[in-house]
Short mmCIF file of C-alpha atoms and ligand atoms in Angstrom, two decimals:
data_model
loop_
_atom_site.label_atom_id
_atom_site.label_comp_id
_atom_site.label_asym_id
_atom_site.label_seq_id
_atom_site.Cartn_x
_atom_site.Cartn_y
_atom_site.Cartn_z
CA MET A 203 -16.56 11.78 8.51
CA ARG A 204 -15.81 13.79 5.35
CA SER A 205 -12.82 15.65 5.10
CA GLN A 206 -13.12 19.88 5.59
CA GLU A 207 -11.30 21.55 3.01
CA PRO A 208 -13.07 23.75 0.32
CA ASP A 209 -11.52 22.97 -2.39
CA ASP A 210 -10.99 19.57 -1.53
CA TYR A 211 -11.52 16.96 -5.12
CA ALA A 212 -15.30 17.20 -3.90
CA ASP A 213 -16.44 15.56 -7.06
CA ILE A 214 -14.06 12.86 -7.40
CA ARG A 215 -14.62 12.72 -3.18
CA GLU A 216 -18.04 12.00 -4.63
CA SER A 217 -18.71 9.51 -7.33
CA VAL A 218 -16.35 7.16 -5.33
CA ARG A 219 -18.19 7.11 -2.50
CA ALA A 220 -20.88 6.65 -5.18
CA LEU A 221 -19.42 3.65 -6.09
CA CYS A 222 -17.75 2.24 -2.45
CA ALA A 223 -21.90 3.09 -1.63
CA LYS A 224 -22.11 -0.40 -4.00
CA PHE A 225 -19.62 -2.33 -2.00
CA PRO A 226 -20.79 -2.34 1.77
CA GLY A 227 -19.43 -3.59 4.41
CA GLU A 228 -21.62 -7.57 4.00
CA TYR A 229 -19.73 -7.08 0.89
CA TRP A 230 -15.60 -7.25 2.71
CA ARG A 231 -17.64 -9.03 5.28
CA THR A 232 -18.23 -11.95 2.60
CA LEU A 233 -14.96 -11.48 1.73
CA ASP A 234 -12.90 -11.96 4.36
CA ARG A 235 -14.67 -14.52 6.29
CA ASP A 236 -13.50 -16.54 2.92
CA ARG A 237 -10.64 -14.44 2.40
CA ALA A 238 -11.30 -13.37 -1.12
CA TYR A 239 -10.48 -11.40 -3.45
CA PRO A 240 -12.50 -8.29 -4.13
CA ALA A 241 -13.31 -8.48 -7.80
CA ALA A 242 -16.04 -7.02 -8.61
CA PHE A 243 -14.86 -3.60 -6.32
CA VAL A 244 -11.67 -3.74 -8.33
CA ALA A 245 -13.57 -3.58 -12.09
CA ALA A 246 -15.36 -0.89 -10.66
CA LEU A 247 -12.70 0.62 -9.57
CA THR A 248 -10.41 -0.14 -12.79
CA GLU A 249 -13.47 0.33 -15.15
CA ALA A 250 -14.62 4.22 -13.48
CA GLY A 251 -10.42 4.97 -14.08
CA TYR A 252 -9.52 5.63 -10.78
CA LEU A 253 -5.97 2.84 -10.65
CA ALA A 254 -5.24 5.50 -13.71
CA ALA A 255 -5.12 8.37 -12.19
CA LEU A 256 -1.58 9.25 -11.84
CA ILE A 257 -0.88 7.37 -15.38
CA PRO A 258 -0.32 10.70 -17.78
CA GLU A 259 -3.43 11.03 -20.33
CA GLU A 260 -0.11 10.45 -23.38
CA TYR A 261 -0.65 7.34 -22.06
CA GLY A 262 -3.91 7.11 -21.59
CA GLY A 263 -4.54 7.59 -17.88
CA SER A 264 -6.10 10.32 -16.43
CA GLY A 265 -2.62 12.79 -15.36
CA LEU A 266 -4.47 13.25 -11.92
CA THR A 267 -1.67 14.30 -9.43
CA ILE A 268 -0.82 12.85 -6.53
CA SER A 269 -3.32 14.85 -3.68
CA ALA A 270 -6.22 13.01 -6.83
CA ALA A 271 -4.58 10.13 -6.51
CA ALA A 272 -4.47 9.91 -2.45
CA ALA A 273 -8.48 11.33 -2.75
CA ILE A 274 -9.06 8.29 -4.12
CA LEU A 275 -8.19 5.85 -1.78
CA GLU A 276 -8.65 8.03 1.31
CA GLU A 277 -13.01 7.45 0.14
CA VAL A 278 -12.53 3.98 -0.75
CA HIS A 279 -11.30 3.24 3.03
CA ALA A 280 -13.14 6.19 4.84
CA SER A 281 -16.07 4.03 2.85
CA GLY A 282 -15.35 0.80 4.97
CA GLY A 283 -13.28 -0.68 2.12
CA ASN A 284 -10.01 -1.83 1.11
CA GLY A 285 -7.54 -0.38 -0.98
CA ALA A 286 -4.91 -3.00 -0.74
CA ALA A 287 -6.58 -5.86 -3.25
CA CYS A 288 -5.38 -2.63 -6.08
CA HIS A 289 -3.69 0.17 -4.60
CA ALA A 290 -0.37 -1.20 -6.73
CA GLN A 291 -1.59 -0.73 -9.81
CA MET A 292 -2.25 3.25 -9.18
CA TYR A 293 1.75 3.49 -8.60
CA THR A 294 4.07 0.38 -9.11
CA MET A 295 3.79 1.26 -13.21
CA GLY A 296 6.02 4.99 -11.71
CA THR A 297 8.93 2.23 -12.32
CA ILE A 298 8.40 1.98 -16.11
CA LEU A 299 6.97 5.62 -16.44
CA ARG A 300 10.11 7.29 -14.26
CA HIS A 301 12.92 4.55 -15.53
CA GLY A 302 11.96 2.39 -18.37
CA SER A 303 12.26 2.63 -21.78
CA LYS A 304 10.77 4.78 -25.09
CA ALA A 305 9.35 1.02 -25.59
CA GLN A 306 8.43 -0.63 -22.41
CA LYS A 307 6.32 3.04 -21.86
CA GLU A 308 4.33 2.45 -25.12
CA ARG A 309 4.20 -1.53 -25.59
CA TYR A 310 2.88 -1.43 -20.92
CA LEU A 311 1.59 2.23 -20.50
CA PRO A 312 -1.61 2.11 -22.18
CA LYS A 313 -2.47 -0.85 -21.73
CA ILE A 314 -2.30 -0.46 -18.02
CA ALA A 315 -4.28 2.87 -17.77
CA ALA A 316 -6.99 0.83 -19.91
CA GLY A 317 -6.50 -2.34 -16.91
CA GLU A 318 -6.43 -5.07 -20.18
CA LEU A 319 -2.62 -5.33 -18.02
CA ARG A 320 -2.45 -5.83 -13.80
CA LEU A 321 0.75 -4.15 -13.02
CA GLN A 322 0.39 -5.02 -9.25
CA ALA A 323 2.88 -7.26 -8.11
CA PHE A 324 6.25 -5.41 -6.29
CA GLY A 325 8.99 -8.37 -5.68
CA VAL A 326 11.11 -7.60 -2.90
CA THR A 327 10.63 -8.69 0.33
CA GLU A 328 13.00 -11.69 1.05
CA PRO A 329 12.17 -14.12 4.35
CA THR A 330 15.69 -14.13 4.72
CA SER A 331 17.18 -10.20 4.11
CA GLY A 332 13.52 -8.19 5.22
CA THR A 333 13.65 -4.64 5.65
CA ASP A 334 17.82 -4.72 5.15
CA THR A 335 16.87 -5.01 1.12
CA LEU A 336 20.87 -4.92 0.02
CA ALA A 337 20.96 -7.99 1.20
CA LEU A 338 18.26 -9.31 -0.74
CA ARG A 339 19.32 -12.90 -1.85
CA THR A 340 17.30 -13.50 -5.15
CA THR A 341 19.71 -13.97 -8.35
CA ALA A 342 19.28 -12.45 -11.75
CA ARG A 343 22.40 -13.73 -14.76
CA ARG A 344 22.35 -12.85 -18.11
CA GLU A 345 22.30 -15.24 -20.40
CA GLY A 346 22.67 -14.37 -23.92
CA ASP A 347 19.22 -12.68 -24.39
CA HIS A 348 17.54 -13.25 -20.93
CA TYR A 349 18.47 -12.79 -17.12
CA VAL A 350 17.73 -16.61 -15.22
CA ILE A 351 16.16 -16.30 -12.33
CA ASN A 352 16.55 -17.74 -8.88
CA GLY A 353 15.58 -16.92 -5.79
CA GLN A 354 12.23 -16.46 -3.23
CA LYS A 355 10.19 -13.38 -2.35
CA ILE A 356 7.79 -13.52 0.44
CA TRP A 357 4.59 -11.09 1.30
CA THR A 358 4.48 -10.87 -2.98
CA SER A 359 0.75 -9.26 -2.66
CA ARG A 360 -1.19 -9.83 -5.14
CA ALA A 361 0.37 -12.03 -7.67
CA GLU A 362 -2.55 -14.34 -8.08
CA HIS A 363 -4.02 -11.27 -9.85
CA SER A 364 -1.20 -9.52 -11.20
CA ASP A 365 0.17 -9.96 -15.57
CA LEU A 366 2.89 -8.71 -14.53
CA MET A 367 5.30 -8.33 -11.09
CA LEU A 368 8.40 -5.96 -10.47
CA LEU A 369 10.65 -8.38 -9.34
CA LEU A 370 14.19 -7.00 -7.00
CA ALA A 371 17.03 -9.91 -8.04
CA ARG A 372 20.97 -9.33 -7.56
CA THR A 373 22.47 -8.65 -10.56
CA THR A 374 26.18 -7.86 -9.31
CA PRO A 375 27.73 -9.55 -6.06
CA ARG A 376 27.81 -7.60 -3.31
CA ASP A 377 31.23 -7.95 -2.69
CA GLN A 378 31.75 -7.61 -6.21
CA VAL A 379 30.00 -3.40 -7.42
CA ALA A 380 31.81 0.52 -6.32
CA LYS A 381 28.91 1.30 -4.21
CA ARG A 382 26.68 -0.87 -1.45
CA THR A 383 23.88 0.42 -3.94
CA ASP A 384 24.45 -0.75 -6.80
CA GLY A 385 23.86 -4.19 -8.48
CA LEU A 386 20.93 -4.56 -8.12
CA SER A 387 18.32 -4.36 -10.73
CA VAL A 388 14.65 -4.26 -11.77
CA PHE A 389 12.34 -6.76 -13.73
CA LEU A 390 8.85 -7.35 -15.19
CA VAL A 391 8.13 -10.86 -15.16
CA ASP A 392 5.33 -12.31 -16.98
CA MET A 393 2.91 -13.50 -14.24
CA HIS A 394 1.66 -15.84 -16.21
CA LEU A 395 4.77 -18.87 -15.84
CA ALA A 396 2.92 -18.60 -12.64
CA GLN A 397 2.75 -22.59 -11.21
CA SER A 398 5.51 -23.35 -14.51
CA ALA A 399 8.19 -25.75 -12.97
CA ASN A 400 10.27 -22.14 -12.91
CA MET A 401 7.69 -20.19 -10.91
CA THR A 402 5.91 -20.70 -7.87
CA ILE A 403 3.50 -19.06 -6.41
CA THR A 404 2.26 -20.18 -2.65
CA PRO A 405 -0.84 -18.23 -0.65
CA ILE A 406 -0.04 -16.91 2.94
CA ARG A 407 -3.19 -16.91 4.67
CA THR A 408 -3.27 -14.28 6.78
CA MET A 409 -5.16 -12.10 9.89
CA MET A 410 -6.74 -9.59 7.50
CA ASN A 411 -8.10 -10.22 4.03
CA HIS A 412 -4.97 -9.53 2.16
CA ALA A 413 -3.87 -11.55 -0.83
CA THR A 414 0.07 -11.22 -0.33
CA THR A 415 2.24 -15.04 -1.16
CA GLN A 416 5.79 -16.44 -1.90
CA ILE A 417 7.06 -17.22 -5.01
CA PHE A 418 9.97 -19.77 -5.99
CA PHE A 419 12.34 -18.80 -8.78
CA ASP A 420 13.85 -21.68 -10.41
CA ASP A 421 15.89 -21.23 -13.65
CA LEU A 422 12.98 -18.52 -14.38
CA ARG A 423 14.14 -17.19 -17.71
CA VAL A 424 13.29 -13.62 -18.83
CA PRO A 425 13.67 -11.66 -21.33
CA ALA A 426 16.41 -9.11 -21.56
CA GLU A 427 14.36 -7.10 -22.52
CA ASN A 428 11.62 -6.58 -19.05
CA LEU A 429 14.88 -4.84 -17.74
CA VAL A 430 13.65 -2.05 -16.67
CA GLY A 431 16.23 1.03 -17.02
CA GLU A 432 20.46 0.47 -16.77
CA GLU A 433 20.81 -3.05 -14.64
CA GLY A 434 22.76 -2.49 -11.60
CA LYS A 435 21.02 0.90 -10.79
CA GLY A 436 17.16 -1.09 -9.40
CA PHE A 437 17.59 -0.06 -5.47
CA ARG A 438 17.48 3.30 -6.40
CA TYR A 439 14.37 3.14 -8.84
CA ILE A 440 12.35 0.76 -6.02
CA LEU A 441 13.52 4.02 -3.75
CA SER A 442 12.85 6.93 -6.22
CA GLY A 443 8.14 4.68 -6.14
CA MET A 444 8.77 4.74 -2.03
CA ASN A 445 7.73 8.49 -1.83
CA SER A 446 4.38 8.16 -3.28
CA GLU A 447 3.59 4.55 -2.67
CA ARG A 448 4.17 6.65 1.97
CA ILE A 449 1.57 8.72 0.57
CA LEU A 450 -1.07 6.91 -1.07
CA ILE A 451 -0.79 4.15 2.52
CA ALA A 452 -0.62 7.19 4.27
CA ALA A 453 -4.10 8.32 2.44
CA GLU A 454 -5.92 5.11 3.26
CA CYS A 455 -4.73 5.39 6.46
CA ILE A 456 -6.48 8.96 7.39
CA GLY A 457 -9.53 7.43 6.17
CA ASP A 458 -9.34 4.29 7.83
CA ALA A 459 -9.56 6.57 10.68
CA LYS A 460 -12.38 8.98 9.91
CA TRP A 461 -14.17 5.81 9.35
CA PHE A 462 -13.46 5.43 12.92
CA ILE A 463 -14.04 7.67 14.32
CA ASP A 464 -17.08 8.12 12.84
CA LYS A 465 -18.75 5.09 12.75
CA ALA A 466 -17.64 5.83 17.19
CA THR A 467 -19.81 8.94 17.08
CA ARG A 468 -21.89 7.51 15.84
CA TYR A 469 -22.16 4.63 17.74
CA ALA A 470 -21.64 6.59 21.45
CA LYS A 471 -24.59 8.99 20.96
CA GLU A 472 -27.17 5.71 19.64
CA ARG A 473 -26.29 3.20 22.44
CA VAL A 474 -27.75 3.79 25.73
CA LEU A 475 -26.78 2.69 29.61
CA PHE A 476 -27.36 4.22 33.21
CA GLU A 477 -30.57 6.55 31.28
CA ARG A 478 -28.30 8.13 29.00
CA PRO A 479 -26.27 7.27 25.87
CA ILE A 480 -22.23 6.53 26.69
CA GLY A 481 -21.32 9.78 24.38
CA GLN A 482 -22.68 11.62 26.54
CA ASN A 483 -19.18 10.14 29.57
CA GLN A 484 -16.11 12.33 28.60
CA GLY A 485 -14.23 8.73 29.70
CA VAL A 486 -16.14 8.16 26.00
CA GLN A 487 -16.62 10.74 24.41
CA PHE A 488 -12.47 12.07 24.70
CA PRO A 489 -10.46 8.93 22.95
CA ILE A 490 -13.14 10.41 20.16
CA ALA A 491 -11.62 13.71 20.49
CA ARG A 492 -8.45 12.83 21.06
CA ALA A 493 -8.85 9.88 17.98
CA TYR A 494 -9.55 13.32 15.32
CA ALA A 495 -7.11 16.04 16.63
CA GLN A 496 -4.35 12.56 16.04
CA MET A 497 -6.10 12.26 12.24
CA ARG A 498 -6.03 16.02 10.65
CA ALA A 499 -2.76 16.07 12.09
CA ALA A 500 -1.80 13.66 9.98
CA GLU A 501 -4.05 14.72 7.28
CA LEU A 502 -1.78 18.00 7.14
CA MET A 503 1.05 15.97 7.37
CA VAL A 504 -0.21 14.39 4.60
CA ARG A 505 -1.57 17.37 1.83
CA GLU A 506 2.12 18.33 2.99
CA ALA A 507 3.99 15.57 1.29
CA ALA A 508 1.75 14.77 -1.34
CA ALA A 509 1.44 19.11 -2.03
CA LYS A 510 5.35 19.13 -2.30
CA TYR A 511 5.92 15.95 -4.21
CA GLU A 512 3.91 17.64 -6.34
CA ALA A 513 6.16 21.19 -6.74
CA GLY A 514 9.52 18.74 -7.05
CA SER A 515 10.26 18.79 -4.54
CA ASP A 516 12.48 15.88 -2.06
CA ILE A 517 10.47 15.21 0.37
CA GLY A 518 11.59 11.97 1.34
CA ALA A 519 11.28 13.03 5.27
CA GLU A 520 7.51 15.02 4.65
CA ALA A 521 6.73 11.43 2.80
CA ASN A 522 8.22 9.27 6.05
CA MET A 523 6.35 11.40 8.63
CA ALA A 524 3.07 10.67 6.78
CA LYS A 525 2.87 7.27 6.58
CA LEU A 526 3.86 7.17 10.29
CA LEU A 527 1.54 9.59 11.41
CA ALA A 528 -1.88 8.96 9.73
CA GLY A 529 -0.61 4.80 10.13
CA ASP A 530 -0.71 6.62 13.83
CA ALA A 531 -3.68 8.10 13.57
CA SER A 532 -5.37 5.43 11.86
CA TRP A 533 -4.42 2.13 14.53
CA PHE A 534 -4.91 4.65 17.87
CA ALA A 535 -8.72 5.70 16.34
CA ALA A 536 -9.11 1.65 15.29
CA ASP A 537 -8.83 1.13 19.75
CA MET A 538 -10.21 3.81 20.69
CA CYS A 539 -13.35 2.90 18.21
CA LEU A 540 -13.33 -0.62 19.53
CA GLN A 541 -13.46 -0.31 23.09
CA THR A 542 -16.17 2.67 21.94
CA HIS A 543 -17.85 -0.56 20.75
CA GLY A 544 -17.34 -2.32 24.81
CA GLY A 545 -18.82 -5.94 23.52
CA PHE A 546 -19.99 -5.15 20.37
CA GLY A 547 -16.91 -4.24 18.75
CA PHE A 548 -15.80 -8.56 18.07
CA ALA A 549 -18.70 -8.59 16.21
CA GLU A 550 -18.21 -8.97 12.49
CA GLU A 551 -21.34 -7.92 12.03
CA TYR A 552 -20.64 -4.13 13.27
CA ASP A 553 -17.25 -4.36 10.95
CA VAL A 554 -14.86 -2.54 13.22
CA GLU A 555 -13.24 -6.06 14.34
CA ARG A 556 -12.23 -6.48 10.61
CA LYS A 557 -10.78 -3.14 9.57
CA PHE A 558 -9.40 -2.77 13.59
CA ARG A 559 -7.31 -5.97 11.56
CA GLU A 560 -6.97 -4.01 8.14
CA ALA A 561 -5.15 -1.64 10.50
CA ARG A 562 -2.92 -3.13 12.07
CA LEU A 563 -0.59 -3.29 9.15
CA TYR A 564 0.03 -0.15 8.85
CA GLN A 565 2.34 0.14 11.67
CA VAL A 566 4.37 -2.74 9.60
CA ALA A 567 4.05 -1.80 6.29
CA PRO A 568 5.50 -1.30 4.01
CA ILE A 569 7.53 0.23 5.53
CA SER A 570 7.69 -0.71 9.53
CA THR A 571 7.75 2.27 12.17
CA ASN A 572 11.02 1.83 13.16
CA MET A 573 12.76 2.53 9.65
CA ILE A 574 10.91 5.36 9.07
CA LEU A 575 12.39 6.61 12.78
CA SER A 576 15.80 5.44 11.98
CA TYR A 577 15.26 7.57 8.04
CA LEU A 578 15.00 11.03 10.40
CA ALA A 579 16.33 9.74 13.04
CA GLU A 580 19.78 10.09 10.62
CA HIS A 581 18.29 11.91 7.74
CA VAL A 582 16.68 14.54 9.07
CA LEU A 583 17.85 15.24 12.84
CA GLY A 584 21.73 13.99 11.56
CA LEU A 585 22.30 11.67 14.10
CA PRO A 586 24.60 8.94 13.47
CA ARG A 587 24.16 6.33 11.33
CA SER A 588 22.20 3.12 13.30
CA TYR A 589 22.43 0.23 10.71
C1 LIG B 846 0.39 -8.35 4.75
C2 LIG B 846 1.55 -7.36 3.79
C3 LIG B 846 1.78 -7.20 2.38
C4 LIG B 846 2.92 -7.60 2.33
N1 LIG B 846 3.20 -6.83 0.83
C5 LIG B 846 4.33 -6.33 0.29
C6 LIG B 846 4.67 -6.60 -1.27
O1 LIG B 846 4.06 -6.65 -1.55
N2 LIG B 846 6.26 -6.12 -1.71
C7 LIG B 846 6.86 -6.97 -0.97
O2 LIG B 846 8.27 -6.56 -1.44
N3 LIG B 846 6.79 -7.26 0.45
C8 LIG B 846 6.03 -7.06 1.40
N4 LIG B 846 5.25 -6.60 2.38
C9 LIG B 846 6.37 -6.64 3.80
C10 LIG B 846 7.26 -5.72 4.05
O3 LIG B 846 7.30 -4.14 2.94
C11 LIG B 846 7.64 -5.85 5.42
O4 LIG B 846 6.68 -6.62 6.28
C12 LIG B 846 8.15 -4.56 6.02
O5 LIG B 846 9.30 -3.72 4.76
C13 LIG B 846 8.63 -5.50 7.08
O6 LIG B 846 9.88 -6.33 6.53
P1 LIG B 846 9.68 -8.20 7.61
O7 LIG B 846 8.53 -8.46 7.84
O8 LIG B 846 10.50 -8.82 7.08
O9 LIG B 846 10.85 -7.53 8.98
P2 LIG B 846 12.34 -8.04 9.71
O10 LIG B 846 12.91 -7.24 8.63
O11 LIG B 846 12.43 -9.17 10.18
O12 LIG B 846 12.06 -6.52 11.09
C14 LIG B 846 11.06 -7.55 12.12
C15 LIG B 846 10.91 -6.41 12.61
O13 LIG B 846 12.57 -5.76 13.28
C16 LIG B 846 11.95 -4.56 13.38
N5 LIG B 846 13.47 -3.72 12.84
C17 LIG B 846 14.50 -4.76 11.78
N6 LIG B 846 15.73 -4.07 11.81
C18 LIG B 846 15.92 -3.08 12.34
C19 LIG B 846 16.65 -1.89 12.74
N7 LIG B 846 17.88 -1.74 12.52
N8 LIG B 846 16.09 -0.76 14.07
C20 LIG B 846 15.43 -0.83 14.56
N9 LIG B 846 14.36 -1.72 14.18
C21 LIG B 846 14.42 -2.63 13.86
C22 LIG B 846 11.65 -3.46 12.15
O14 LIG B 846 10.71 -2.86 12.06
C23 LIG B 846 10.18 -4.87 12.63
O15 LIG B 846 9.52 -4.46 13.46
C24 LIG B 846 3.96 -6.83 2.39
C25 LIG B 846 4.57 -7.50 4.29
C26 LIG B 846 3.18 -7.33 4.49
C27 LIG B 846 3.20 -7.83 6.21
#
C-alpha cells in the first residue's frame, strides 16, 4: 500500500523500497528467531545515506526535512522491515545539533553522518522511576575534569550496537534545585568502555526482536568535555528532541498499518472458502476498510505535525497526537490482519505474527498512551494536572 499524495518524496520512497526488497520477510524472520541484530540491513541504510537524512549538509549529512526522514522510515515498515534497529541514529544527534558546543558538533556530526560513529543509544529510562523521568536516580558527580557516573538504566536499546550513548543523569540533588525540572544533565558516553568494571551492559530478551539492554554504571568516569550544553538543563534538552522522535515513530506505525492492510487485502482476495473469496464477506471487508480509514486519518496528523515542525511551530500537541493515532491505527490494523488470516496468521512464514508483536510496542514506547492523553488533557484542554 503506497502513499496517496502526489508530491510525496516519491523518489526517496522508491529507492527505499528497492533497498528493502533486498531484505525480504525471510531475512527478518530468521533474525527474529535468533533475536539477532539486522547488521546487513543497517549497513545498507547507512551506506545509502538514509540515516544521515536530518544532519545538515555542512556536517556531511543530507539536510533533509523531517517529512523526508518520516517517508524513509515509513517505507521501511511498509516493506515489512523494522527501523527500530537504527532509527535513533537519525534523531539522537539532534541534541548535539541543537545544544552541543561548536567543538562537539564539528567532532561528532560528520562522523555520525558518515556512519563511522553510531550514536543510537539513549539512556533515560530507569527501573525505579520509569515514566517519572525527574525521579531518576543515576548520578553524575563532578571530580576535577571528569564526571563520575553511578546508577542503572533500563531499556537502553541498541547499546551493544552504538559507539556513543546520550545519557541523562542527575548532577544536582532533587531537593536542592530551584525549579523541579533543573538538576539533570546530558552526557555523551563512549560505549567502548562497556563491559569494563565501570559499565556493564546486559541484553533483555523481549517478545519481539529488539536489541534492548540494561546498563549498570559503577564509578564510570566521563570527561567533563562530554557534557552537552549547560549542566542542570538536560531535562529540557531531552524534551526538545522528543517531538521529532514522536513524528518519526508515528511514521513507522503508518508504514506498519499499510503493510497489515495490504497483506490482509491480498489474502482476503485470494483465500476462497464456501466457494467465494473471504473478502467478499462484509464481516471480513469492514475491518479492513476501517483499518484503512484509521490509517489515513492518522497519516494526516503525522503530516500536519511534520509540516508544523518544519515551519518551526510549537508542535507538542500534534507530535503527541500523531504518535497516539498512528500507534492505534497500526495496532488495530495488526489485529485485523491476524484475524483475516485465521489460523495462518499465527504461522511464522506469513510474517503477520512477527509484525503483530512488533506493532504492540508503540502503545508503550517511546511514550505510553496514557502519558499522551494526560498531556492533551492538561496542556491542550486545560484540565487539572493529574501528576
Ligand atoms: C522495547 C523497548 C525499548 C525501549 N527503548 C528505550 C530506550 O532506548 N531508551 C530509553 O530511555 N527508554 C526506552 N524504553 C522505555 C520506554 O520509554 C518506557 O518503557 C516507557 O516510557 C514506559 O515507561 P515504563 O516502562 O517505566 O512504565 P511505567 O512508567 O512503570 O508505567 C507503567 C504503566 O503505568 C502507566 N502510568 C504510569 N504513570 C501514570 C500516570 N500518572 N497516569 C496514568 N498512567 C500512568 C503507564 O502509562 C504504563 O502503562 C524502551 C522500552 C521498551 C519496552
